[in-house]
Every structure is written in C-alpha cells, then in structure tokens.
PDB file of C-alpha atoms and ligand atoms in Angstrom:
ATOM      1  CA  UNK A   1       0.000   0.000   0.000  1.00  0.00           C
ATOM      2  CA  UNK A   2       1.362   3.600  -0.311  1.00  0.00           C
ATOM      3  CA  UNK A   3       0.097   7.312  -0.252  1.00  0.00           C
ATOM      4  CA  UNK A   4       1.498   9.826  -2.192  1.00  0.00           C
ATOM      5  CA  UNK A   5       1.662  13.902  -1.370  1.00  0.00           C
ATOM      6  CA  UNK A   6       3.367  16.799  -2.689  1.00  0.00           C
ATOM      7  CA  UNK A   7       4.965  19.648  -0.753  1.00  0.00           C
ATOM      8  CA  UNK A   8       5.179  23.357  -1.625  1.00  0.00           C
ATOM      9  CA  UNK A   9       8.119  24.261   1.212  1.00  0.00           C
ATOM     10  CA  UNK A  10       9.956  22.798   3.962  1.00  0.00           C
ATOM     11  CA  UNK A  11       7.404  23.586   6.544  1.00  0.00           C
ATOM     12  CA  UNK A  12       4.965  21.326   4.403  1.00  0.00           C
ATOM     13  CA  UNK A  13       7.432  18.872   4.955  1.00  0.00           C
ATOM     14  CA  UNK A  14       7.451  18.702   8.275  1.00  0.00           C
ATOM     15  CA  UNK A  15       3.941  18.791   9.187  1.00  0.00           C
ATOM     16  CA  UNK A  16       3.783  16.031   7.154  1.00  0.00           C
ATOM     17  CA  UNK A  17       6.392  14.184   9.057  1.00  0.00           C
ATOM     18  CA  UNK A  18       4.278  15.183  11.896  1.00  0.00           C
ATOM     19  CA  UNK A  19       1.197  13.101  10.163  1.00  0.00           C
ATOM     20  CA  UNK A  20       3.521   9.875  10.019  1.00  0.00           C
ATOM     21  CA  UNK A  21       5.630  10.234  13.395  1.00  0.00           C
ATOM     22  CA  UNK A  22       2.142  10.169  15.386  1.00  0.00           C
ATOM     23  CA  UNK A  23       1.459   6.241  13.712  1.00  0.00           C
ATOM     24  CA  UNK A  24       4.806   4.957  14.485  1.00  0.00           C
ATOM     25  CA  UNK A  25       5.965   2.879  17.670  1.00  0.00           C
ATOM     26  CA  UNK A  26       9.032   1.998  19.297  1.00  0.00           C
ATOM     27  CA  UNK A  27      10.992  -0.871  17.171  1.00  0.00           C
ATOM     28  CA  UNK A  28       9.709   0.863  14.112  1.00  0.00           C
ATOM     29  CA  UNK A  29      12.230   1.290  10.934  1.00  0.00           C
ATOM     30  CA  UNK A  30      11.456   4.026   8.347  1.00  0.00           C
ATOM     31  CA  UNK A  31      13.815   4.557   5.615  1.00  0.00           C
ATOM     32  CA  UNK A  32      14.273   7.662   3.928  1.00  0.00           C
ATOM     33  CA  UNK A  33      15.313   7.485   0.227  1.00  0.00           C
ATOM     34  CA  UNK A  34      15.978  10.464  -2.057  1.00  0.00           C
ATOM     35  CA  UNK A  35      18.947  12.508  -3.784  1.00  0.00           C
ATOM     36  CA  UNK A  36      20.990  14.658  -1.644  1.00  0.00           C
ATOM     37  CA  UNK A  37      18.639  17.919  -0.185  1.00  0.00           C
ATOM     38  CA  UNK A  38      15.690  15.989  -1.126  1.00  0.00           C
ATOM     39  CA  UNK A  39      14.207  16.846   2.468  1.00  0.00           C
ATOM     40  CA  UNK A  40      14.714  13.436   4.105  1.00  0.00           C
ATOM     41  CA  UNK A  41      16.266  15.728   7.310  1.00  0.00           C
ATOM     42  CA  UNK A  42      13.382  18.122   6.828  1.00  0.00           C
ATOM     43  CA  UNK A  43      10.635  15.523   7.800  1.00  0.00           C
ATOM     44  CA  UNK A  44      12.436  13.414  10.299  1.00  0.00           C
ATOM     45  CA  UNK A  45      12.058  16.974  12.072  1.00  0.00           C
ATOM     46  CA  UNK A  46       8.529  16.656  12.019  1.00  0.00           C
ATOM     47  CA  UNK A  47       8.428  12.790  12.332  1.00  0.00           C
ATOM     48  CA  UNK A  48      10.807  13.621  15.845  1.00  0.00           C
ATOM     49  CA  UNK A  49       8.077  16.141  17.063  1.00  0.00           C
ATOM     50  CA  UNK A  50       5.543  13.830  16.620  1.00  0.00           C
ATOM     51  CA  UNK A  51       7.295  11.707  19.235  1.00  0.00           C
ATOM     52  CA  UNK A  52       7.824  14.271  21.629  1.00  0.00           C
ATOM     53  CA  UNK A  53      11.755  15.238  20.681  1.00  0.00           C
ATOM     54  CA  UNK A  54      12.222  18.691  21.672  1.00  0.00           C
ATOM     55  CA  UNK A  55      15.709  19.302  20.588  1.00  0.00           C
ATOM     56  CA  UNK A  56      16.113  20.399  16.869  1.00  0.00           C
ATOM     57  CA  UNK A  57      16.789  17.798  14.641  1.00  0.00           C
ATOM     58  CA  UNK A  58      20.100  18.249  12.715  1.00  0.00           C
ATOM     59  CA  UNK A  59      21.485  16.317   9.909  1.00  0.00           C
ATOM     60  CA  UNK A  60      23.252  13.511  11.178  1.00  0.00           C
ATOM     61  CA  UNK A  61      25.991  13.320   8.121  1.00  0.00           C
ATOM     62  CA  UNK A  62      29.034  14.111  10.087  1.00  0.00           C
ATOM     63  CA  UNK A  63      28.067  11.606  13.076  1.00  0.00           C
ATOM     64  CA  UNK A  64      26.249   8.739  11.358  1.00  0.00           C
ATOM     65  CA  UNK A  65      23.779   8.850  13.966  1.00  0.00           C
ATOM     66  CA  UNK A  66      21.861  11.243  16.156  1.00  0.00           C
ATOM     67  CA  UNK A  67      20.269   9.944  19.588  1.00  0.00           C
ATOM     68  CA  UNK A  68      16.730  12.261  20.724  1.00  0.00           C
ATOM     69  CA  UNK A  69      14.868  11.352  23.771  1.00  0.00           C
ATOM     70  CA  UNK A  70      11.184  12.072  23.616  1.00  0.00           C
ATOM     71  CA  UNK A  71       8.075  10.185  24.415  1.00  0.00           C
ATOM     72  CA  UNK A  72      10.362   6.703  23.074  1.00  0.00           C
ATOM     73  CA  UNK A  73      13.988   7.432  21.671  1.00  0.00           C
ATOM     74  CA  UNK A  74      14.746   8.599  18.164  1.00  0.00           C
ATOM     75  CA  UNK A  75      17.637   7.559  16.539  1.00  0.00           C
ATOM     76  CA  UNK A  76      18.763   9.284  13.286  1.00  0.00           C
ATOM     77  CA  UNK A  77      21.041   7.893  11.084  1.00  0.00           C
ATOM     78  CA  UNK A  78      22.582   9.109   7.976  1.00  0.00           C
ATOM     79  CA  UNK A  79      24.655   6.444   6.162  1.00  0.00           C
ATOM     80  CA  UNK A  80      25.923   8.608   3.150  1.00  0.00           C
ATOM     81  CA  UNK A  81      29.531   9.051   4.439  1.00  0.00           C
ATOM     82  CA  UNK A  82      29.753   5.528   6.147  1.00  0.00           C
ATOM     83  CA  UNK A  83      32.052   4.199   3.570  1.00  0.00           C
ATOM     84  CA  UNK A  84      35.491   4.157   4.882  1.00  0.00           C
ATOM     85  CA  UNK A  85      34.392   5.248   8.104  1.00  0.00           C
ATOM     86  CA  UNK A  86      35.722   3.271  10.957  1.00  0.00           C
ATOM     87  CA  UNK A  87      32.860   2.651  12.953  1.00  0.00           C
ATOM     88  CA  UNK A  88      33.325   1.950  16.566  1.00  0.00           C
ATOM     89  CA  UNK A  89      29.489   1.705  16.899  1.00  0.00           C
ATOM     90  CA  UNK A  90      27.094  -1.284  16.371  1.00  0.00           C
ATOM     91  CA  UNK A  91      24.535   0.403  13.689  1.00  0.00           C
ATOM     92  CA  UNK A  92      22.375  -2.963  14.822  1.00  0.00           C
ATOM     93  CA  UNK A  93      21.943  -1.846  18.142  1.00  0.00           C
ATOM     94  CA  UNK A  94      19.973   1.511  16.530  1.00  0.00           C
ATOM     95  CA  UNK A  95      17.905  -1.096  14.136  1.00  0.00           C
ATOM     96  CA  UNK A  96      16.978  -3.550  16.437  1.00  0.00           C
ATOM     97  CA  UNK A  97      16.281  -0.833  19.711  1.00  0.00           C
ATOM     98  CA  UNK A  98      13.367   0.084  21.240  1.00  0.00           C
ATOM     99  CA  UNK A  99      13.144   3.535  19.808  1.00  0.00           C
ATOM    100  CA  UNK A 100      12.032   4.835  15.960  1.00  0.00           C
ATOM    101  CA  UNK A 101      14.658   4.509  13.831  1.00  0.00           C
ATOM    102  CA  UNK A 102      14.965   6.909  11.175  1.00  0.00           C
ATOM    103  CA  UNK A 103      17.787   6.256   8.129  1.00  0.00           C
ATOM    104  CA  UNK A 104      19.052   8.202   5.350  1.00  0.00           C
ATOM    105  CA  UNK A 105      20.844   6.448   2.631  1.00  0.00           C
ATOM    106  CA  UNK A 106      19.938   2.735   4.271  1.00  0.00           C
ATOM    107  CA  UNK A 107      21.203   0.947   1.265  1.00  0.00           C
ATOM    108  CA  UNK A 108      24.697   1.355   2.498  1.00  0.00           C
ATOM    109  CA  UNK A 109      23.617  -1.705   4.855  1.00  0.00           C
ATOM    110  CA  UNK A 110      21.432  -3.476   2.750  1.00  0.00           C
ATOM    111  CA  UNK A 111      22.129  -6.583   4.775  1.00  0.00           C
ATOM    112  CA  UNK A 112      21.788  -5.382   7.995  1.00  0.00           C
ATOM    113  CA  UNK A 113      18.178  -4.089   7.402  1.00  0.00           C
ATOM    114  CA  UNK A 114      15.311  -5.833   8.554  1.00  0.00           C
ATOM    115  CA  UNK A 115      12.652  -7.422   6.164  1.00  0.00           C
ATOM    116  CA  UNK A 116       9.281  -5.037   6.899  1.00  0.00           C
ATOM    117  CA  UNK A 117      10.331  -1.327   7.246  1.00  0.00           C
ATOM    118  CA  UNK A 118       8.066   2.031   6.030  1.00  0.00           C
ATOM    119  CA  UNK A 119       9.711   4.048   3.309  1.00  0.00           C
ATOM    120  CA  UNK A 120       9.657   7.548   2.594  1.00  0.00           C
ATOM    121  CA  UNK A 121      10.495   8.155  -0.676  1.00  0.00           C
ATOM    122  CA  UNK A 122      11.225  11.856  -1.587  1.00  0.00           C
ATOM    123  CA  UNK A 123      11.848  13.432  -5.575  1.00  0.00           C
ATOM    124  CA  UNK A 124      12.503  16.938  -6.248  1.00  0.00           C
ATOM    125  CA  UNK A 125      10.225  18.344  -8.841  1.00  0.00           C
ATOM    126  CA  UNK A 126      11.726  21.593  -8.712  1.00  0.00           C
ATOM    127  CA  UNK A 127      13.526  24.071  -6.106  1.00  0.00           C
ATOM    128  CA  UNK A 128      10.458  24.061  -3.388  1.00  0.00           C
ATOM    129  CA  UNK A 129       8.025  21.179  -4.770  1.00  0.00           C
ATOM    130  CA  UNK A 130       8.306  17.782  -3.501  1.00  0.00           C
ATOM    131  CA  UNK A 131       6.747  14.592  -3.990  1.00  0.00           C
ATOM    132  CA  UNK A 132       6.599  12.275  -1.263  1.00  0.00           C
ATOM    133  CA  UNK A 133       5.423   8.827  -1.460  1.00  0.00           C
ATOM    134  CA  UNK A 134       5.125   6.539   1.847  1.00  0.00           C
ATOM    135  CA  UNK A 135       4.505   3.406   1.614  1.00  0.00           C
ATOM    136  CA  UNK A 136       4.728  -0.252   3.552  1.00  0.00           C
ATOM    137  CA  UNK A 137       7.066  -2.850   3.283  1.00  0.00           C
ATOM    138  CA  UNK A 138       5.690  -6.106   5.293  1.00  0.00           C
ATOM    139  CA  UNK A 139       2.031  -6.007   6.865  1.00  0.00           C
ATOM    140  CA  UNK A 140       2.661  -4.542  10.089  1.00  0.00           C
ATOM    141  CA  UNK A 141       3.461  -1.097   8.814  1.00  0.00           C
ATOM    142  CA  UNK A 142       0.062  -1.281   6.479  1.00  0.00           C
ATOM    143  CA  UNK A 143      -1.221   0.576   9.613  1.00  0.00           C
ATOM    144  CA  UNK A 144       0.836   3.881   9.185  1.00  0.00           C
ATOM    145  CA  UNK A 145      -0.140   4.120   5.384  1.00  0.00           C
ATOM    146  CA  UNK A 146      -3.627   3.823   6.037  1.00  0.00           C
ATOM    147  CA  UNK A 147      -4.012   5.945   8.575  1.00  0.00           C
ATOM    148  CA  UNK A 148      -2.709   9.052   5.753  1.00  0.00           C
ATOM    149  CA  UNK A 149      -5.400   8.421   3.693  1.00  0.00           C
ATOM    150  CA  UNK A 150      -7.999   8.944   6.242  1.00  0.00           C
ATOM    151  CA  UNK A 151      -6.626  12.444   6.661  1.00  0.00           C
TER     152      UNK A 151
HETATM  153  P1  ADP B   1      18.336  15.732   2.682  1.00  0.00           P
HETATM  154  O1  ADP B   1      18.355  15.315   4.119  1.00  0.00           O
HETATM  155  O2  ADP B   1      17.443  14.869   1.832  1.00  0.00           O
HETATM  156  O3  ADP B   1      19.709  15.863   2.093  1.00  0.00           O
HETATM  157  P2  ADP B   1      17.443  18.280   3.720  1.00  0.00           P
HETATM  158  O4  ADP B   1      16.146  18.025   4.409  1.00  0.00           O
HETATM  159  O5  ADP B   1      18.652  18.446   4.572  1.00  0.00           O
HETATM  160  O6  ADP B   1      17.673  17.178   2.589  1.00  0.00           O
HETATM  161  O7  ADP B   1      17.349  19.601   2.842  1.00  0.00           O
HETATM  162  C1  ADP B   1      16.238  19.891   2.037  1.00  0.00           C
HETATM  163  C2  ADP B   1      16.423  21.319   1.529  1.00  0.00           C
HETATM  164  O8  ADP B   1      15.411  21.625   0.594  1.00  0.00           O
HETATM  165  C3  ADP B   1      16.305  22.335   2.661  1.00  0.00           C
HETATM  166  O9  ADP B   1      17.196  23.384   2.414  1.00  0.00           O
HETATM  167  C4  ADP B   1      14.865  22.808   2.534  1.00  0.00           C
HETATM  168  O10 ADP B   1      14.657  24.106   3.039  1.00  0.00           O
HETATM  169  C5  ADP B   1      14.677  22.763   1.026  1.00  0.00           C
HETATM  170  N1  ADP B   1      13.261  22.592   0.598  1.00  0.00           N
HETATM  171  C6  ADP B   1      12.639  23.368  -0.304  1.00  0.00           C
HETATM  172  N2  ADP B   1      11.387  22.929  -0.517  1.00  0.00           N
HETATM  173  C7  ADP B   1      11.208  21.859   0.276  1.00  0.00           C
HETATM  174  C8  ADP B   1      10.114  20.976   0.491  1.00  0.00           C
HETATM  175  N3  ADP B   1       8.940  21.084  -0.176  1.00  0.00           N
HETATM  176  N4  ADP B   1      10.278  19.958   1.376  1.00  0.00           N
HETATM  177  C9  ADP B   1      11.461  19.818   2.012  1.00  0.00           C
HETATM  178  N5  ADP B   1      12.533  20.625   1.857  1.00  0.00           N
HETATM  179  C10 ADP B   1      12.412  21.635   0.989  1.00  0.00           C
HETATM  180 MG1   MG B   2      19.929  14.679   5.351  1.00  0.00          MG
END
C-alpha cells in the first residue's frame, strides 16, 4: 500500500512528518530514500516532534547517527559518508532498539536491514516542490499508510 503527497516548502514537509511520526511505535524502521537535499532531514524533524523530541533535529551526516529522547527514543542515522568510516558503533543496536529509527541512505547496509520497514520516498520536482510517497514494506506497517489516507 502507499500514499502519495506533494509539498510546496519545507514547513509542508514537516507537518507532514508530523502526520507519520504520530502512527509509528518503538521498534519501528522508516527509511528515507531520495537525492541529496531531497528533504529526508526536513521531515524526520517533524516525524521527531511527533514523538515528543524537543531538541532540533540536525542532519546527522558528520556523526552517522543522532540519539533524541522524547516520548520513546529517536535515533537518526545518515549512512551517506559511512564508507570508509571506521565505525566503533554497532549500527544494529539503533535497528533492532526500542526507539524509531529513522535512516538516510539505508542501502549502504542493505544486509543489515530488517525485512518489513516504512519508506519515505522523496523526488525533487523543482527548487520548493516535492513529492513524497510513503509506503509499507511487510504487513505490520500497512497501519501507518492507512491511517494518511484517512486524513
Ligand atoms: P536531505 O536530508 O534529503 O539531504 P534536507 O532536508 O537536509 O535534505 O534539505 C532539504 C532542503 O530543501 C532544505 O534546504 C529545505 O529548506 C529545502 N526545501 C525546499 N522545498 C522543500 C520541500 N517542499 N520539502 C522539504 N525541503 C524543501
Ligand atoms: Mg539529510
């Protein structure tokens, strides 16, 4: 199953991060795919205040991963520089935790990810306009699509 939406600016974004953060529980994986500045930062913003994160989301790049408490954890990972990284970290720990895990650039671990996940996938249509498309993999995140198209 999967919704589609488009954006007109980043705050669009977010609140519609907002929309999916509220339908996701601890243990949940959502993978963010996209080009670079696609706006998979922007909306883990608004998925993070959804779960009660008060700090202000940054991109993770630099660090790999980003740890918020709110109502469960949030852990943020960006995978786009992991190559040639050495890692003194267990990125499985983040996967398999109790919090919502949020990647960018997952592929980088294909074999570490598990089998159902939600993706967010994000194309730039032009400088502000977005199209974001959300959909399931495995049945037990069928929930969080279908609760976007009762909005
Ligand atoms: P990524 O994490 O995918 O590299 P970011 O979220 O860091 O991307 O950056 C997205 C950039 O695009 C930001 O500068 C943001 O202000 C801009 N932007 C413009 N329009 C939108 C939109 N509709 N949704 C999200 N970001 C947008
Ligand atoms: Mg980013």
């Amino acid at each position: 199953m999967e919704k589609s939406f488009k954006t007109f600016n980043a705050d669009e974004t977010i609140e519609l991060g907002k929309k999916i953060g509220q339908n996701l529980i601890p243990g949940n994986v959502v993978l963010l795919t996209g080009d670079l500045s696609a706006g998979k930062t922007t909306i883990t913003k608004g998925i993070g205040a959804s779960l009660g994160v008060k700090r202000v989301i940054n991109s993770p790049t630099f660090t790999i991963v980003k740890e918020y408490s709110g109502n469960c954890p949030l852990y943020h990972l960006d995978l786009y520089r992991l190559d040639g990284l050495n890692n003194d970290f267990d990125l499985e720990d983040y996967i398999e935790g109790d919090g919502v895990c949020v990647i960018e650039w997952p592929f980088q671990v294909s074999e570490i990810l598990p089998k159902e996940y939600l993706e967010i996938k994000i194309e730039r249509i032009d400088e502000f306009t977005r199209s974001i498309t959300i959909m399931n993999h495995g049945d037990s995140y069928v929930r969080v699509v279908e609760a976007l198209w009762k909005h």
